Coordinates of C-alpha atoms in Angstrom, one line a residue:
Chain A
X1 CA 25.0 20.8 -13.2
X2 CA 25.0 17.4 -12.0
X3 CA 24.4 18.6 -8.3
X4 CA 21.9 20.7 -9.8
X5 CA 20.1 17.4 -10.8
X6 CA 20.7 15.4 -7.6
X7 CA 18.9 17.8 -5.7
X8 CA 16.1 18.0 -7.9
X9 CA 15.7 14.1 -7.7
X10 CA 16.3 14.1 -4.4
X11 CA 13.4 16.4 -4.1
X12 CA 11.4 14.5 -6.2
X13 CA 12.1 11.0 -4.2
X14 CA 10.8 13.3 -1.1
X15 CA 7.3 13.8 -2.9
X16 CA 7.6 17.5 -2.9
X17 CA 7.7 18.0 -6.8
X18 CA 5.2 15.3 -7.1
X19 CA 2.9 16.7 -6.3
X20 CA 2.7 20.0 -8.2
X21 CA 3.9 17.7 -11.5
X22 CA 0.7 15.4 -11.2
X23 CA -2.4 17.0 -9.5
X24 CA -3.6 17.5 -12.6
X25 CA -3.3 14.3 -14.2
X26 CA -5.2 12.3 -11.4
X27 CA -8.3 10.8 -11.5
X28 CA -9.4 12.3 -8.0
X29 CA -9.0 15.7 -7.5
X30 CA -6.8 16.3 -4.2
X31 CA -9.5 19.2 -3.5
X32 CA -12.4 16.4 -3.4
X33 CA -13.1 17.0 0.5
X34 CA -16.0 14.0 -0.4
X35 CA -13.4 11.4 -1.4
X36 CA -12.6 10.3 1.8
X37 CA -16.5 10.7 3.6
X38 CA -18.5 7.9 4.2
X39 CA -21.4 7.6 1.5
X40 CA -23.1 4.2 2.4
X41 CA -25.5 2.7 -0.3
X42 CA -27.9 4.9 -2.5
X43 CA -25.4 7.7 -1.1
X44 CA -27.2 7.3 2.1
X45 CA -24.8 6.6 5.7
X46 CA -25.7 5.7 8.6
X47 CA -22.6 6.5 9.5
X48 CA -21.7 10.0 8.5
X49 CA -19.5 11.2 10.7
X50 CA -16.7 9.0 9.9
X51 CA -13.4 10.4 7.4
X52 CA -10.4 8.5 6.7
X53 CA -6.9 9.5 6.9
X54 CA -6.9 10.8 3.7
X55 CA -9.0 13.9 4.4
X56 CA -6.1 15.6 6.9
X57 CA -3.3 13.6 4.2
X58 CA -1.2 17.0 2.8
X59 CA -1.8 17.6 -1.5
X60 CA 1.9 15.6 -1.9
X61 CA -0.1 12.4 0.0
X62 CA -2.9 12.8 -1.5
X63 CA -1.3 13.0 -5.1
X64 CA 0.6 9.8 -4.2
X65 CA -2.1 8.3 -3.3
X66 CA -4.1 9.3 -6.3
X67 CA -2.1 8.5 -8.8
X68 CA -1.3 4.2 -9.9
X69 CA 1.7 5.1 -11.5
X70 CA 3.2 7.1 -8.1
X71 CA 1.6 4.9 -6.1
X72 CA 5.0 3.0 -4.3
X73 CA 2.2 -0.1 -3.6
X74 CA 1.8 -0.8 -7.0
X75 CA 5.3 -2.8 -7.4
X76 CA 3.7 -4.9 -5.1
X77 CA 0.7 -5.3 -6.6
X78 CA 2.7 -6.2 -10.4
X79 CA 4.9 -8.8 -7.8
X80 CA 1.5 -10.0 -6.9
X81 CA -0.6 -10.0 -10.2
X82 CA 2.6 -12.4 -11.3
X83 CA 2.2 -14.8 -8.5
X84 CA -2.1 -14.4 -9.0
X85 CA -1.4 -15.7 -12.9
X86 CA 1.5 -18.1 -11.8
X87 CA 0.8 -22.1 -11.8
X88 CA 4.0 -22.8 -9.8
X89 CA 2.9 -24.8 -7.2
X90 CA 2.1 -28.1 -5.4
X91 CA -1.6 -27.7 -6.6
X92 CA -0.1 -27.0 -10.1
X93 CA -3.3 -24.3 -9.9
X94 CA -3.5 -20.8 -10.1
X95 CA -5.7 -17.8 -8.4
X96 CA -6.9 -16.7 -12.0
X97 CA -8.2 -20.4 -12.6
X98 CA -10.7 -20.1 -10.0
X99 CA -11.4 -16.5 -10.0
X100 CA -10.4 -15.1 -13.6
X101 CA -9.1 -12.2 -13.8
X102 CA -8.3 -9.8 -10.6
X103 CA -10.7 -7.2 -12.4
X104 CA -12.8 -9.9 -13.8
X105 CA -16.6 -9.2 -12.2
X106 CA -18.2 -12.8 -13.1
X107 CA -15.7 -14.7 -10.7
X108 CA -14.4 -16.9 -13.4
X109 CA -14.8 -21.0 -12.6
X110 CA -15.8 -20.1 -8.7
X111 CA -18.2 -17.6 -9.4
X112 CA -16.2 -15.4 -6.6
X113 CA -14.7 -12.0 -8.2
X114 CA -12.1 -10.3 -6.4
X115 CA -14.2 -7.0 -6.6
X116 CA -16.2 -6.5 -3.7
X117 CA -13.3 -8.5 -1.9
X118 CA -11.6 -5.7 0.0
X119 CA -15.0 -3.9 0.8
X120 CA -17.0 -6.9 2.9
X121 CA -13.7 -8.5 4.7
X122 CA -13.7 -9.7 7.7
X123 CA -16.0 -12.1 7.2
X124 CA -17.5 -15.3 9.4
X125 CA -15.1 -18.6 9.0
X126 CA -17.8 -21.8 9.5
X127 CA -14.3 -24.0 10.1
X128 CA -12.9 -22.1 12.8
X129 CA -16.1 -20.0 14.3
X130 CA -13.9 -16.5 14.1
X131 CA -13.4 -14.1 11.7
X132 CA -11.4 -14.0 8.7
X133 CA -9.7 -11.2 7.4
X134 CA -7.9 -10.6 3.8
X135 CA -4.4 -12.0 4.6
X136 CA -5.5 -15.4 5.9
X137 CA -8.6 -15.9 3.5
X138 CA -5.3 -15.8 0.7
X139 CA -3.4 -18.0 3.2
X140 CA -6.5 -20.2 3.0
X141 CA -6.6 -20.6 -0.5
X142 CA -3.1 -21.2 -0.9
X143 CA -2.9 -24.6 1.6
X144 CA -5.9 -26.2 0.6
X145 CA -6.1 -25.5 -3.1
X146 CA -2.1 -25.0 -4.2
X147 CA -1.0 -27.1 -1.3
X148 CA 1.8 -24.4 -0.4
X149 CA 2.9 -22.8 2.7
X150 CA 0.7 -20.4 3.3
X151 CA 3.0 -16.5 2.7
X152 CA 4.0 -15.0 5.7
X153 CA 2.3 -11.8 7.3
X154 CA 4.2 -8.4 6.1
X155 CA 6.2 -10.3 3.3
X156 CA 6.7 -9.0 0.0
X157 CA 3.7 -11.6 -1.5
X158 CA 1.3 -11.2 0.8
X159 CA 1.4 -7.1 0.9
X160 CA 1.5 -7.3 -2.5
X161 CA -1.8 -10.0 -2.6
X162 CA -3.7 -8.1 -0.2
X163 CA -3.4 -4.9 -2.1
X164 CA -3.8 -6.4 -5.4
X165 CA -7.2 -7.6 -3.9
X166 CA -8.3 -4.7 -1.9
X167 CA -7.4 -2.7 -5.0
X168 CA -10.2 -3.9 -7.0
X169 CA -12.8 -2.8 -4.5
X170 CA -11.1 0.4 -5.0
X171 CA -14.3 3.5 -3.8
X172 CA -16.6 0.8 -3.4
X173 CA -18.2 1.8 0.3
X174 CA -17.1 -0.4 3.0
X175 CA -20.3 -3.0 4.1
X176 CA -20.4 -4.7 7.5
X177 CA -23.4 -5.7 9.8
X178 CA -21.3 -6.8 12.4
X179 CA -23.1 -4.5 15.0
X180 CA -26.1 -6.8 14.8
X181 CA -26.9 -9.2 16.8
X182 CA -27.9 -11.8 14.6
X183 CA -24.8 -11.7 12.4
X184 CA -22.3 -14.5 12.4
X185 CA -19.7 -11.9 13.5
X186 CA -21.7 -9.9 16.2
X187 CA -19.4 -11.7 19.0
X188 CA -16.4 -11.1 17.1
X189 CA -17.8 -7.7 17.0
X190 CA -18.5 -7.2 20.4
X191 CA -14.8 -8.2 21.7
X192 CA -13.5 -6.1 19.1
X193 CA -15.5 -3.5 20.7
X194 CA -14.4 -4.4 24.4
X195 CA -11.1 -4.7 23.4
X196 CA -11.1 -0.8 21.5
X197 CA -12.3 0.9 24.6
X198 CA -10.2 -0.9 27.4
X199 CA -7.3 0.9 28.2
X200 CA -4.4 -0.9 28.6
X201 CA -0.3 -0.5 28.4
X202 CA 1.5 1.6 30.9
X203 CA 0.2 4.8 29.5
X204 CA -3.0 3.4 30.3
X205 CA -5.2 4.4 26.9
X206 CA -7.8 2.6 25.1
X207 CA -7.6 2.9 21.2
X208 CA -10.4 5.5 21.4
X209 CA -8.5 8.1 23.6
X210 CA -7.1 9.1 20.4
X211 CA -8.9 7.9 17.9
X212 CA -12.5 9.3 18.8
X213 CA -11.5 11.7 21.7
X214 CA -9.1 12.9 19.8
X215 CA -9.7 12.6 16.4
X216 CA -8.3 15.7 14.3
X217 CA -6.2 17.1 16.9
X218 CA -2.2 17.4 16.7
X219 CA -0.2 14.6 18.3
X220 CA 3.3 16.1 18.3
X221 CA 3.5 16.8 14.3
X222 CA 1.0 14.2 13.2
X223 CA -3.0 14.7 13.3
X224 CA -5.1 12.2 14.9
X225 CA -7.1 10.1 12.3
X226 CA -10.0 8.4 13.2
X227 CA -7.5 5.4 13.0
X228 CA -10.0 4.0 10.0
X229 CA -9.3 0.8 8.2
X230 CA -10.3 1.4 4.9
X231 CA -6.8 1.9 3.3
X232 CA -5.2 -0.8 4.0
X233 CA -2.6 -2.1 3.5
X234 CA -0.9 1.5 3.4
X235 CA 2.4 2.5 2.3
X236 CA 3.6 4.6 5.3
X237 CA 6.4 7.1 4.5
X238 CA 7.5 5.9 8.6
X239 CA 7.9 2.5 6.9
X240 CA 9.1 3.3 3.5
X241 CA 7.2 0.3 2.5
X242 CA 3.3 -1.4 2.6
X243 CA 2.6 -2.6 6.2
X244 CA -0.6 -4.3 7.0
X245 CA -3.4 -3.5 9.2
X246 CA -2.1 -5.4 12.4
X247 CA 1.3 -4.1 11.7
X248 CA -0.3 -0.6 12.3
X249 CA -2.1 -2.4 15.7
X250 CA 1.2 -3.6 16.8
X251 CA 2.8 -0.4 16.1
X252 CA -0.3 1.4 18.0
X253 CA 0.3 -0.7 21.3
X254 CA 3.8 -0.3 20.9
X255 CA 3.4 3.4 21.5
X256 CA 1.2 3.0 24.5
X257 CA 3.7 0.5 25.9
X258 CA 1.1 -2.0 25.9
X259 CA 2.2 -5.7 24.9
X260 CA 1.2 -6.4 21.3
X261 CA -0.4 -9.5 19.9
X262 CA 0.9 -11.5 16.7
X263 CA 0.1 -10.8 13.1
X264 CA -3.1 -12.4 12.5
X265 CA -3.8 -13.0 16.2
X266 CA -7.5 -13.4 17.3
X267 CA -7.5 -9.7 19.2
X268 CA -6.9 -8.5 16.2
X269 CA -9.1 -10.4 13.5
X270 CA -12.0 -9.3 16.8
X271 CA -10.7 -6.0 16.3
X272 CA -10.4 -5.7 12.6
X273 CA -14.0 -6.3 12.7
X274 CA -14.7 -3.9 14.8
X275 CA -13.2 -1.6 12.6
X276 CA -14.7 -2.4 9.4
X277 CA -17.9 -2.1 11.2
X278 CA -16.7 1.8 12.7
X279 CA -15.6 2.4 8.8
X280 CA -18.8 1.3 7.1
X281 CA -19.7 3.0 4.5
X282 CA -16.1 4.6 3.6
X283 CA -15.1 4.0 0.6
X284 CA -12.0 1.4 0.2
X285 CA -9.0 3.5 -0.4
X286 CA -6.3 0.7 -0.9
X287 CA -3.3 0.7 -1.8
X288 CA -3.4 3.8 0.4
X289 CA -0.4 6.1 1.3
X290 CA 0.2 8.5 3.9
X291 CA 2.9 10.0 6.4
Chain B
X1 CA 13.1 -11.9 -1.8
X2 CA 11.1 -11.8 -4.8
X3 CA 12.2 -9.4 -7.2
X4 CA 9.5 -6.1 -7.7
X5 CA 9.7 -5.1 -11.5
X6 CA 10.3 -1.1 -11.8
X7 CA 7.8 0.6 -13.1
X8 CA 8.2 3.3 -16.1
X9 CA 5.4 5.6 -17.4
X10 CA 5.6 6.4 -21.4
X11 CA 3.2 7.5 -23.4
X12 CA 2.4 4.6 -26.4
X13 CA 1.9 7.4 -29.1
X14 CA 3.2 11.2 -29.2
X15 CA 2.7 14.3 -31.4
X16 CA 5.9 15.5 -33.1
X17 CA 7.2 18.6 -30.5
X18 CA 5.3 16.8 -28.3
X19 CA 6.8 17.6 -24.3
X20 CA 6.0 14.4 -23.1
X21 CA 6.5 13.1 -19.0
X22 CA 8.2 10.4 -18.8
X23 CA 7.9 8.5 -15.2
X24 CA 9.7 5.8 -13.2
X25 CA 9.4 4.1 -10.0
X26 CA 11.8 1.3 -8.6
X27 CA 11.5 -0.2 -5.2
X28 CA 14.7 0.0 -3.6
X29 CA 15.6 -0.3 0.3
X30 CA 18.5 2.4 -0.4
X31 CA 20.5 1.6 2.5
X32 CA 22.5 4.4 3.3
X33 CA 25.4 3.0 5.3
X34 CA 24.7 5.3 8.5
X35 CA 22.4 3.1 10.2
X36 CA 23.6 0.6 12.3
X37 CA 22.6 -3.0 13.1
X38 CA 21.4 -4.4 16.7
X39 CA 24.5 -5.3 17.8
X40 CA 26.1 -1.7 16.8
X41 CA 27.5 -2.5 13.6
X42 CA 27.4 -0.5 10.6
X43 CA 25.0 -1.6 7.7
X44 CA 26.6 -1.5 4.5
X45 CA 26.1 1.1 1.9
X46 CA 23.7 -0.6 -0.8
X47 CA 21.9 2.5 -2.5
X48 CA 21.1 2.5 -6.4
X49 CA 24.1 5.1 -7.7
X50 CA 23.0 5.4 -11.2
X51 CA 20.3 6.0 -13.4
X52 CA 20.5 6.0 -17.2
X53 CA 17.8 6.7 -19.6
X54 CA 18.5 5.6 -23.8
X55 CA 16.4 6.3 -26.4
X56 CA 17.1 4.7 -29.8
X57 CA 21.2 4.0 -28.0
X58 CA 21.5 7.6 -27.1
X59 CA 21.4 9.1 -23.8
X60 CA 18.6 11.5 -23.1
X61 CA 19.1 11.8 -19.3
X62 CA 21.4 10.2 -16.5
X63 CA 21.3 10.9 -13.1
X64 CA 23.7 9.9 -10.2
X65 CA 22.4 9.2 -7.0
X66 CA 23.6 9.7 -3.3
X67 CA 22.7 9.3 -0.5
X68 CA 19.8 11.5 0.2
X69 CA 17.6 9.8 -1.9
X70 CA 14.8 8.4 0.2
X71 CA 13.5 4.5 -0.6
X72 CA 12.1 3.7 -3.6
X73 CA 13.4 6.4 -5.9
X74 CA 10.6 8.1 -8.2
X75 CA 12.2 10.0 -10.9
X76 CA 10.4 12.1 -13.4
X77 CA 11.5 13.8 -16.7
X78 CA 10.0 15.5 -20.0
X79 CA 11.5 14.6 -23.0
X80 CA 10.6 16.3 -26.1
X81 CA 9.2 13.5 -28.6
X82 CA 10.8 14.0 -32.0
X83 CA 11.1 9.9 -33.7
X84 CA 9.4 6.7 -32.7
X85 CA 11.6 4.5 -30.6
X86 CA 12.2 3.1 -27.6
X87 CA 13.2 3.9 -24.3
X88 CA 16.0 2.1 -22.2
X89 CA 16.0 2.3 -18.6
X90 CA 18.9 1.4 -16.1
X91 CA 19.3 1.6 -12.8
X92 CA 22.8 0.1 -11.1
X93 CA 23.2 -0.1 -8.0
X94 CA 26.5 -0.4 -5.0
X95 CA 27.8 -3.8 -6.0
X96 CA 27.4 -3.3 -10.0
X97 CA 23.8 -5.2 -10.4
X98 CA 21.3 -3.4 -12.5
X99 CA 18.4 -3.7 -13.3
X100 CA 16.9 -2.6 -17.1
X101 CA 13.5 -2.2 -18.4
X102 CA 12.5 -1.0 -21.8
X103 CA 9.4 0.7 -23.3
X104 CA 8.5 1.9 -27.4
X105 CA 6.7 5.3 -27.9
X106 CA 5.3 6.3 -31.6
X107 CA 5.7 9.7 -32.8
X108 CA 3.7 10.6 -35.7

């Protein structure tokens, strides 16, 4: 009996019972083919052709995904709604006595809510003149208004921050204008651009040989994606824990034996806006999970 | 590194006969002890071994776990609701530490 029950919960750790115990229980139905399709504002895209990950994600994924309680992000994002509430620091000042609540739509004192957050990021940084993604925007905050070190990139707190913002923009459609030439970002934009179709690394591929040429196809076991940002940060079963988005960059180079650049890296922040700019109009799907 | 509070999934309030789920999640690196380090050294064995459900001081379910179990062990169960009380959850892991969490469920 009791190697009866090991096997089941070693089963169960694997995702396989998972998901037949909960499709029925989630909010989004695993069969919603429109879920992951880009919808754009008044349900109008201009960008219709673009899916995220989650459309080719098997029902197991997808039920992992769909479910809070699965979800393996959300320890992160109760690690992270402590820290949010928490006035232990030099600035004796804490992200809910700007902002309110995480879920809170007014913005408390600053008048900025986190809802919307996850959907408009990267956005234009006056101080520096470059974009400024999710991560360092928290990283920002944290210097100049609790006068801490700022939390590294891929630890614990800051997966956990990231997806506890991104969260709240949760199927809100992803905005960016990037692509014209009058926005802050359009340079940013434009090297983001440069930068996704310039091959590079000794197997000599640009990010769209796979990722638009290939999009859907089989890559030994895996299919293509359209390598959309939208979910992010993801829990990656490759990982077995949240990575963020440049972590999936470096891990992309990596595999074309190209060098990589460091987390938070301005190749990175160019392409990140690039990407939210490719994505528009997907809905945000973090804390995301897939293979 | 900071410490990630399991997660357990009761229902507040149940109907007598009630088969209700009952859900957990605990983030755990469950090291197996086959991997080895850079320098070809083997990484110690540091999985969670046990998990122990209590409700009102009696076991309802146990479980004890090898190996196989991937990172961050979900477990799931249905227990059939027949008295209000609460739940007691235990995990233990390689070098005795455990971790506990509690949650109440009303049965009317």
């Amino acid at each position: 009996m009791k190697k009866l029950i090991t096997t089941a919960i070693a089963l169960m750790s694997a995702g396989l019972l998972v998901a037949a115990c909960s499709a029925g229980d989630s909010n989004m139905s695993a069969g919603d083919s429109n879920m992951s399709k880009s919808t754009g504002e008044n349900g109008i895209s201009d960008n219709p052709d673009a899916w995220s990950g989650y459309q080719t994600a098997r029902e197991g994924v997808r039920a992992m995904n769909d479910d809070d309680f699965e979800n393996p992000v959300m320890p992160y994002v109760d690690l992270a709604a402590n820290i949010y509430d928490s006035r232990d620091n030099k600035g004796n000042i804490s992200c809910a006595d700007c902002h309110g609540a995480p879920e809170d739509e007014t913005g408390g004192r600053s008048g900025i809510p986190m809802k919307g957050v996850g959907a408009s990021y990267p956005r234009f940084n006056a101080d520096t003149g470059k974009p400024i993604n999710v991560e360092l925007q928290i990283n920002k905050c944290r210097e100049e208004r609790q006068v801490e070190k700022g939390f590294k990139y891929e630890s614990d707190e800051m997966l956990g921050m990231t997806a506890l913002v991104n969260y709240q923009s949760r199927g809100m459609p992803v905005v960016s204008t990037a692509a014209n030439p009058d926005d802050e970002l359009h340079s940013a934009w434009q090297t983001g651009k440069d930068f996704y179709y310039q091959r590079r690394g000794q197997l000599d591929m640009g990010c769209n040989n796979c990722h638009e040429d290939n999009a859907e196809n089989i890559i030994r076991a895996e299919t293509l994606s359209q390598g959309q940002s939208n979910g992010f940060p993801t829990y990656r079963f490759k990982w077995q824990k949240p990575g963020s988005l440049h972590r999936r960059f470096r891990g992309c180079n990596k595999n074309i034996r190209a060098a990589n650049f460091n987390y938070g890296s301005d190749e990175y922040l160019n392409l990140e806006t690039y990407l939210a700019w490719r994505g528009r109009g997907l809905p945000v799907e973090a804390p995301a999970v897939r293979k | 590194m900071a410490v990630k509070p399991p997660r357990v999934k009761v229902p507040k309030k149940a109907t007598k006969g009630d088969l209700v789920n009952i859900k957990t999640l605990i983030s755990h690196k469950m090291e197996t002890g086959n991997r080895k380090d850079k320098k070809g050294e083997k990484i110690p064995r540091l999985i969670l071994n046990k998990f122990e459900v209590k409700f009102n001081g009696a076991e309802v379910f146990s479980a004890d776990i090898y190996t196989a179990v991937s990172a961050n062990p979900y477990i799931a169960f249905f227990h059939k609701a027949e008295a209000s009380g609460t739940f007691n959850f235990t995990w233990t892991d390689d070098k005795g530490k455990s971790v506990a969490i509690s949650a109440d469920m009303a049965v009317s």
